[in-house]
Short mmCIF file of C-alpha atoms and ligand atoms in Angstrom, two decimals:
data_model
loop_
_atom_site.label_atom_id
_atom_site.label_comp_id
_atom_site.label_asym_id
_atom_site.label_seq_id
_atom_site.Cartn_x
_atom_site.Cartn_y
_atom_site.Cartn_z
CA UNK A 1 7.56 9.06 -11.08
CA UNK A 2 5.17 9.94 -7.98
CA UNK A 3 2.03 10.16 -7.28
CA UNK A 4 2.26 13.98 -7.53
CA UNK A 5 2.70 15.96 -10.65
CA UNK A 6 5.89 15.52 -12.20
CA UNK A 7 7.77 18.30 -10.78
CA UNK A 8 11.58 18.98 -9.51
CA UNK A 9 11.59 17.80 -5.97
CA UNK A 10 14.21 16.87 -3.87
CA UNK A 11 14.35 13.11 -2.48
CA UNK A 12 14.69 12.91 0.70
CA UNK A 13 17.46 11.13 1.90
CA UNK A 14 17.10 8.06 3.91
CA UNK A 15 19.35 4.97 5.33
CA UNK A 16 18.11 2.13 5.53
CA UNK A 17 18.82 -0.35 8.97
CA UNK A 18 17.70 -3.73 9.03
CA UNK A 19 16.65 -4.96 12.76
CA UNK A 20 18.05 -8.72 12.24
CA UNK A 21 15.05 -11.25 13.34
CA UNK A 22 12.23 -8.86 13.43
CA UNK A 23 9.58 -10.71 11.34
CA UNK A 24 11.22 -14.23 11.93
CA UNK A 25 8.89 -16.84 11.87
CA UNK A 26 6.55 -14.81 10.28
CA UNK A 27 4.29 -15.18 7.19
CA UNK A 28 3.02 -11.71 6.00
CA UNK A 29 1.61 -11.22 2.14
CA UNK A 30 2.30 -8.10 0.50
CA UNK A 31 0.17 -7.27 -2.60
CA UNK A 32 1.75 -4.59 -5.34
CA UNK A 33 5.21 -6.07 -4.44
CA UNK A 34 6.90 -5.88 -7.73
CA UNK A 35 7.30 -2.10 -7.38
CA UNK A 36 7.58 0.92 -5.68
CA UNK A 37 6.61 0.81 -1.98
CA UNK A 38 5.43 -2.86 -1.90
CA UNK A 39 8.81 -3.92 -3.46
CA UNK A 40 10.52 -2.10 -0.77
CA UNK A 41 8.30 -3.36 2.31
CA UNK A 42 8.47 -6.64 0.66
CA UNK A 43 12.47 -6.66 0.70
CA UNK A 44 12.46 -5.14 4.30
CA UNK A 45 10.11 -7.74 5.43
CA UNK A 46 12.64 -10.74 3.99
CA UNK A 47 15.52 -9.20 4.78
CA UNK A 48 14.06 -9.20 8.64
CA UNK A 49 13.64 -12.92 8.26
CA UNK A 50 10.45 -12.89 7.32
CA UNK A 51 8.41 -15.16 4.61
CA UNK A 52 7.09 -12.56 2.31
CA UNK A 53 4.02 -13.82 -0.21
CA UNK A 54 4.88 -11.49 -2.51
CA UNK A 55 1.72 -11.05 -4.81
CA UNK A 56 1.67 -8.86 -7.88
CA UNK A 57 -0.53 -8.43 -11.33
CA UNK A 58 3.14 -8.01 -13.32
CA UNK A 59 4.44 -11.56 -13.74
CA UNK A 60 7.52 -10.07 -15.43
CA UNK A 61 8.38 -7.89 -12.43
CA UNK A 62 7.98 -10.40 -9.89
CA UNK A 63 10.17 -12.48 -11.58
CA UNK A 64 13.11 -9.73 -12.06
CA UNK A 65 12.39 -9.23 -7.72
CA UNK A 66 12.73 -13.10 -6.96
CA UNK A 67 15.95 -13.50 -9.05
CA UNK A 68 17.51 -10.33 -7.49
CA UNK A 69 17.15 -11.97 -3.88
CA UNK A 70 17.65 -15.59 -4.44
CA UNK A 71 18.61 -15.61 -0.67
CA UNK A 72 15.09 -14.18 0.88
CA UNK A 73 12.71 -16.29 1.15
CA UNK A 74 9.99 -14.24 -1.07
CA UNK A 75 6.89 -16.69 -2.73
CA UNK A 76 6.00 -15.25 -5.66
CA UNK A 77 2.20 -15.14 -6.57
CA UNK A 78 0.81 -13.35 -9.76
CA UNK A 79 -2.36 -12.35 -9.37
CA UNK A 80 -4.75 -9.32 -9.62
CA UNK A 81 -6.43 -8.03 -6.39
CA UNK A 82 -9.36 -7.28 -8.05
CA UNK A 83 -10.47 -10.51 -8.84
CA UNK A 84 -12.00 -13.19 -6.17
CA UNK A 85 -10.14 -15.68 -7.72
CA UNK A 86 -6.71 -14.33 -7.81
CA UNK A 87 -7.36 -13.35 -4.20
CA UNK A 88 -8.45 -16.70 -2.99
CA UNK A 89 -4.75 -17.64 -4.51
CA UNK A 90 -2.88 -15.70 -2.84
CA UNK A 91 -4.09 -16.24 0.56
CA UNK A 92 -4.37 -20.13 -0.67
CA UNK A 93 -0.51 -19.92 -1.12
CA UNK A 94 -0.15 -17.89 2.35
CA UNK A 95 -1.79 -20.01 4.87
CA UNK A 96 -0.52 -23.87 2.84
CA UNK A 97 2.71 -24.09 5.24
CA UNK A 98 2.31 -21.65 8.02
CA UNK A 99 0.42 -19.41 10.10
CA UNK A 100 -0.38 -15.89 8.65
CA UNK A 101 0.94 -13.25 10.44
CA UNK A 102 0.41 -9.71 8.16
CA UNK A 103 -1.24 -8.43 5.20
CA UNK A 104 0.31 -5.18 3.34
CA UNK A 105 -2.88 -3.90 1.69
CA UNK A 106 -0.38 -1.76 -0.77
CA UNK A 107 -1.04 -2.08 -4.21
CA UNK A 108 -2.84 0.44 -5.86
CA UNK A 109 -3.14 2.45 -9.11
CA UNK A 110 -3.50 6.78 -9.86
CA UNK A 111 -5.89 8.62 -11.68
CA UNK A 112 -5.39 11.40 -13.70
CA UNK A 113 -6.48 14.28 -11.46
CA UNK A 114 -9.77 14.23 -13.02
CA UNK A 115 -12.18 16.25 -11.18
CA UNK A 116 -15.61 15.10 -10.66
CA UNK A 117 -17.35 16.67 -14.41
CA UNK A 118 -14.82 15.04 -15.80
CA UNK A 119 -13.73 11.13 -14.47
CA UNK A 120 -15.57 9.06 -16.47
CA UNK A 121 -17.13 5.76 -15.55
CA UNK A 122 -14.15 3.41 -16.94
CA UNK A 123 -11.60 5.41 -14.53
CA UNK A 124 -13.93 5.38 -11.34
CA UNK A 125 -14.28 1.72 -11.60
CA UNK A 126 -11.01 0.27 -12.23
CA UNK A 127 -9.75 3.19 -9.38
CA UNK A 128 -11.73 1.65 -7.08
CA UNK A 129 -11.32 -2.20 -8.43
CA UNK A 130 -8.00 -2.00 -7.09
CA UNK A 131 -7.70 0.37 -4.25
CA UNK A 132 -11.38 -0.35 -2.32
CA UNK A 133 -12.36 -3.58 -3.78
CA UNK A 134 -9.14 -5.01 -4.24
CA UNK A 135 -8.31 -4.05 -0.43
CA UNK A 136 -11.33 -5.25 1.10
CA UNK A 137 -11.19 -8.69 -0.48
CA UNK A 138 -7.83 -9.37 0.90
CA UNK A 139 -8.72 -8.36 4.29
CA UNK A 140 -12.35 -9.99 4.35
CA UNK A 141 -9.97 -13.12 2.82
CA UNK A 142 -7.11 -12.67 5.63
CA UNK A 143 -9.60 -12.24 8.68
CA UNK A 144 -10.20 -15.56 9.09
CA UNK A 145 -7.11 -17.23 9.07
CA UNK A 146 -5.70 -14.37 11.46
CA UNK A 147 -8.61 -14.84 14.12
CA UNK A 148 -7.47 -19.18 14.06
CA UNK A 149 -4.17 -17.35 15.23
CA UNK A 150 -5.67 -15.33 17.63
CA UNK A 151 -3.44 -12.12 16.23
CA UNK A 152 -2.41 -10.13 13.04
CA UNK A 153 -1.25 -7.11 11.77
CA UNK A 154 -3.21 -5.21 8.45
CA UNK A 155 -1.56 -2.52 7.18
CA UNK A 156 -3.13 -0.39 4.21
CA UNK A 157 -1.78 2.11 2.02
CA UNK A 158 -4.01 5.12 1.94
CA UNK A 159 -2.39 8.51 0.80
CA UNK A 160 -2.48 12.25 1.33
CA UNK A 161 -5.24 12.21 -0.41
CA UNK A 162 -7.05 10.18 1.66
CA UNK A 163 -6.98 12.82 4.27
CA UNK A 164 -7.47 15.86 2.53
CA UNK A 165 -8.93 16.78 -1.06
CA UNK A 166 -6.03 18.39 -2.60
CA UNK A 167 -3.51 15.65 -3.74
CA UNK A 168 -4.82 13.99 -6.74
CA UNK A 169 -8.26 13.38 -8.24
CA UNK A 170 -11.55 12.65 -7.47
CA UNK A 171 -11.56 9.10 -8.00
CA UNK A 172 -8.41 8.59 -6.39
CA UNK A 173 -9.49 10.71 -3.67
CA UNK A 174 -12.66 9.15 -2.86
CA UNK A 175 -10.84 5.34 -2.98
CA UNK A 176 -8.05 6.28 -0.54
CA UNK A 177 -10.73 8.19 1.73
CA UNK A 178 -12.69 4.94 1.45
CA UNK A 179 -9.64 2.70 3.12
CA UNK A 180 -9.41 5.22 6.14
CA UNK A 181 -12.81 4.32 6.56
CA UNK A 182 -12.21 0.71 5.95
CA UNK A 183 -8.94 0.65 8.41
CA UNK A 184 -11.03 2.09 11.34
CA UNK A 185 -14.05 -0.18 11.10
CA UNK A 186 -11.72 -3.42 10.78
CA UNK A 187 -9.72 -2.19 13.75
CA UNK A 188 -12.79 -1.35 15.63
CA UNK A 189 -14.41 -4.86 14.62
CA UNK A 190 -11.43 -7.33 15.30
CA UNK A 191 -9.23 -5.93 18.02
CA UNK A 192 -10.74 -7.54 20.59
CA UNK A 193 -9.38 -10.20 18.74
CA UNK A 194 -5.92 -9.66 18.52
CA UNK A 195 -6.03 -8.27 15.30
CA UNK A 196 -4.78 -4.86 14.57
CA UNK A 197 -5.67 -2.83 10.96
CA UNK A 198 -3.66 0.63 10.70
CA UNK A 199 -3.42 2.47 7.52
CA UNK A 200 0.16 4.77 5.79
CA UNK A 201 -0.60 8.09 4.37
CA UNK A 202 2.15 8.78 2.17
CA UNK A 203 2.67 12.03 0.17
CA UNK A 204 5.21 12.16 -2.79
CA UNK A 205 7.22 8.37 -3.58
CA UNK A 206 9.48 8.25 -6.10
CA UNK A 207 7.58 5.03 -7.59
CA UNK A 208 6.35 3.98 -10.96
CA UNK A 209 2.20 4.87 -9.97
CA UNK A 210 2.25 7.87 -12.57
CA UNK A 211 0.05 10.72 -12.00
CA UNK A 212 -0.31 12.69 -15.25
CA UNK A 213 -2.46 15.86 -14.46
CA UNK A 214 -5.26 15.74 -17.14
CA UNK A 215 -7.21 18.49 -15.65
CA UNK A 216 -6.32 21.85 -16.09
CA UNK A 217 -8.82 22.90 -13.54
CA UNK A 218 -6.18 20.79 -10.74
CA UNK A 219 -3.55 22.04 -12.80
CA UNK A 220 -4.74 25.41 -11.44
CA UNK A 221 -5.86 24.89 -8.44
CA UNK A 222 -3.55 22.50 -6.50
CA UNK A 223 -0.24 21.66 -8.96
CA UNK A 224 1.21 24.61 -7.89
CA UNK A 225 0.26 24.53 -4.36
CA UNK A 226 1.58 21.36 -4.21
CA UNK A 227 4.95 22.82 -5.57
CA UNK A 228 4.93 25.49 -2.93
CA UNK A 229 3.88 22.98 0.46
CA UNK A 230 5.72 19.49 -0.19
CA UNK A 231 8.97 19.07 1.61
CA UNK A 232 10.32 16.81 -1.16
CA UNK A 233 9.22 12.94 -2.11
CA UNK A 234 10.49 9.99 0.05
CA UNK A 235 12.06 6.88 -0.93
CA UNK A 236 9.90 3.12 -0.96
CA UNK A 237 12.35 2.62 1.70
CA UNK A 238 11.02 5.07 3.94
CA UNK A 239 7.52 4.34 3.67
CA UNK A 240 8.64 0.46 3.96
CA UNK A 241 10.45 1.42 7.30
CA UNK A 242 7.30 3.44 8.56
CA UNK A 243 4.47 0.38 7.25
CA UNK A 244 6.69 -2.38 8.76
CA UNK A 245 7.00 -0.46 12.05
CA UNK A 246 3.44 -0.65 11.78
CA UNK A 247 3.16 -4.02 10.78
CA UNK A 248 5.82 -5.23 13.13
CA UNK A 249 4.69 -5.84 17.42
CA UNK A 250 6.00 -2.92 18.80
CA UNK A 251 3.56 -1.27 17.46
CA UNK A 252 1.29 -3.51 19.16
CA UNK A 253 -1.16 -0.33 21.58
CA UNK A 254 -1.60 0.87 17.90
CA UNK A 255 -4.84 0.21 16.07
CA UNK A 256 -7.22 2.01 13.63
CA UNK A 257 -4.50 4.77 13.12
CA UNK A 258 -3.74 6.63 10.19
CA UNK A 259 -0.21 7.29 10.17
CA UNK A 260 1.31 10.10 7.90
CA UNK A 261 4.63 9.31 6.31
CA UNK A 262 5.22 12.17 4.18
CA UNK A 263 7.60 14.30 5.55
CA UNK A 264 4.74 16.46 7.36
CA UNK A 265 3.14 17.74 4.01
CA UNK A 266 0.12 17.63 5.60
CA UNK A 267 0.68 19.44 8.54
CA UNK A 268 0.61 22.44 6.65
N1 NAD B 1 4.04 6.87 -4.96
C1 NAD B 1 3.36 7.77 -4.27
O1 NAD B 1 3.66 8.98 -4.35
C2 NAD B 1 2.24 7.33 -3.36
C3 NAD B 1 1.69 8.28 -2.50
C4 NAD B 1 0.63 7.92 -1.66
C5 NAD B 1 0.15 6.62 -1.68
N2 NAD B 1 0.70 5.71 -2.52
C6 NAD B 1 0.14 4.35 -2.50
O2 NAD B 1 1.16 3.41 -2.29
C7 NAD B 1 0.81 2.17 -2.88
C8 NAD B 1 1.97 1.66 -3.71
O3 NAD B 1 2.16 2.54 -4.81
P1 NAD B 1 3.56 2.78 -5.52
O4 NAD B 1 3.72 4.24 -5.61
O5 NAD B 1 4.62 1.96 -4.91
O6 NAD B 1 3.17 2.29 -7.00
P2 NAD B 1 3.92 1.40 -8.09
O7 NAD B 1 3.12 1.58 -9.33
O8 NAD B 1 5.38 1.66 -8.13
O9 NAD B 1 3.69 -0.09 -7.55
C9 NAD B 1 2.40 -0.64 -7.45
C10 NAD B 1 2.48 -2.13 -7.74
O10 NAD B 1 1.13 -2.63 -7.63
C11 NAD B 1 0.89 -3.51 -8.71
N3 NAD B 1 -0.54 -3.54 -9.01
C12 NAD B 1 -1.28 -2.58 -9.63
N4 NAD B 1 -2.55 -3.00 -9.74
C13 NAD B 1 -2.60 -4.24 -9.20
C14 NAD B 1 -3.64 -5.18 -9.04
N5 NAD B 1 -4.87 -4.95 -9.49
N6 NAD B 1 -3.36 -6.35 -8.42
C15 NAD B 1 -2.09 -6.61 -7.99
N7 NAD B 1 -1.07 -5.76 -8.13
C16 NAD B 1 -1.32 -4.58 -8.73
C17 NAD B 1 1.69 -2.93 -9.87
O11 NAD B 1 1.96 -3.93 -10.86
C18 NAD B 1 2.94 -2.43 -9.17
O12 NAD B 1 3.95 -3.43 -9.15
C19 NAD B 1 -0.48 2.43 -3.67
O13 NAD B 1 -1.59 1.98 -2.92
C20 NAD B 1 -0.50 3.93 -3.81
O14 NAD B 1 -1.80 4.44 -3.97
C21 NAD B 1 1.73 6.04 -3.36
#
């Protein structure tokens, strides 16, 4: 599935190269890592020599991910972003051993394309639970233990549609606008510090996020325009190659960006 309408796309192709030694010595957490995009950063992350806190709300999936790679050094942590608690876990479990180096701000849930006279109140919330709240938890939990470093790396998964208003629906929308926002006041805030926040805008994954169109009004209005402009969906290793890039120090003059990896659909 993808985050656009289910549709007849073409993937487009990508090979994956591992740059040996690029995040050894490194801790960086990855939230959403049981699938999709976070799976595949995760992985790319590990198989770079990195320690990977790899934090998801699916026990069952994190499990299937740690015994498929008993030779990366991936710490499983179940927990749900949107909860204090679960948060105050994860990073618990990240900074016990060694110094933190990233956070992957990735997970994230769909709506239904909903447009605003018809979300209701149950979708809006748990939208934003996970992609605004969620995010901003993690980071206001990470900052800290990245400024006793004196450097780290954020990297947040906005979308498409958090540049423009024609990818999914309002709720989703509004939440991935709301991380731009979030990625450019954190940069703005601590990179005097040595810390740098940048944000992925990805168009079509092939992923398990879903993306049923319940609206008929963005049925009619942008399905078929979405048909017509996308150049095809990507696979979670090409948006893990672009967010590690990020993530990683050569990208180190690069702060508060928002970097599009989707092929340029949004160019158009
Ligand atoms: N797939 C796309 O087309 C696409 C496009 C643009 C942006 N994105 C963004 O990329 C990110 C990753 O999405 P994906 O497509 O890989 O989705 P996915 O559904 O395949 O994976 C998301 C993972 O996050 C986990 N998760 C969901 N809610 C959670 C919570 N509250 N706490 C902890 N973990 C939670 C899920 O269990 C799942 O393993 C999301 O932020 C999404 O909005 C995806």
């Amino acid at each position: 599935m993808s985050e656009q309408p289910a549709m007849q796309m073409k993937i487009i192709p990508f090979n994956e190269e591992i740059i040996p030694g690029r995040f050894a010595g490194k801790t960086v957490i990855v939230t959403g890592a049981a699938s999709g995009i976070g799976r595949a950063t995760a992985l790319r992350i590990a198989k770079e020599g990195g320690r990977v806190i790899a934090s998801d709300i699916s026990s069952e999936r994190l499990e299937v991910l740690v015994a498929d790679h008993p030779q990366l050094n991936l710490v499983p942590v179940v927990g749900d972003i949107a909860v204090q608690e679960d948060v105050d876990d994860i990073i618990k479990t990240a900074t016990a051993e060694d110094d933190l180096y990233g956070l992957v701000n990735n997970a994230g849930i769909m709506d239904n394309f909903q447009t605003i006279t018809e979300v209701s109140d149950e979708v809006w919330e748990r939208v934003f639970s996970v992609n605004v709240w969620g995010t901003m938890r993690m980071t206001r939990a990470a900052i800290p233990h990245l400024l006793d470093n004196g450097r780290g790396s954020i990297v947040n998964l906005s979308s498409a549609a958090g540049l423009g208003g024609g990818a999914a629906g309002v709720a989703y929308t509004a939440s991935k606008h709301a991380v731009i926002g979030m990625t450019k006041n954190t940069a703005v805030m601590y990179g005097p510090d040595g810390i740098r926040c940048n944000a992925v805008a990805p168009g079509g994954v092939v992923t398990n996020i879903g993306g049923q169109i319940l609206s008929q009004r963005a049925a009619e209005r942008i399905g078929a325009a979405m048909m017509v402009t996308s150049p095809g969906i990507a696979t979670p290793e090409a948006l893990a190659a672009t967010i590690t890039w990020l993530l990683s120090p050569d990208a180190c003059n690069v702060n508060g960006a928002v970097l599009s990896s989707d092929g340029g659909w949004k160019a158009f």
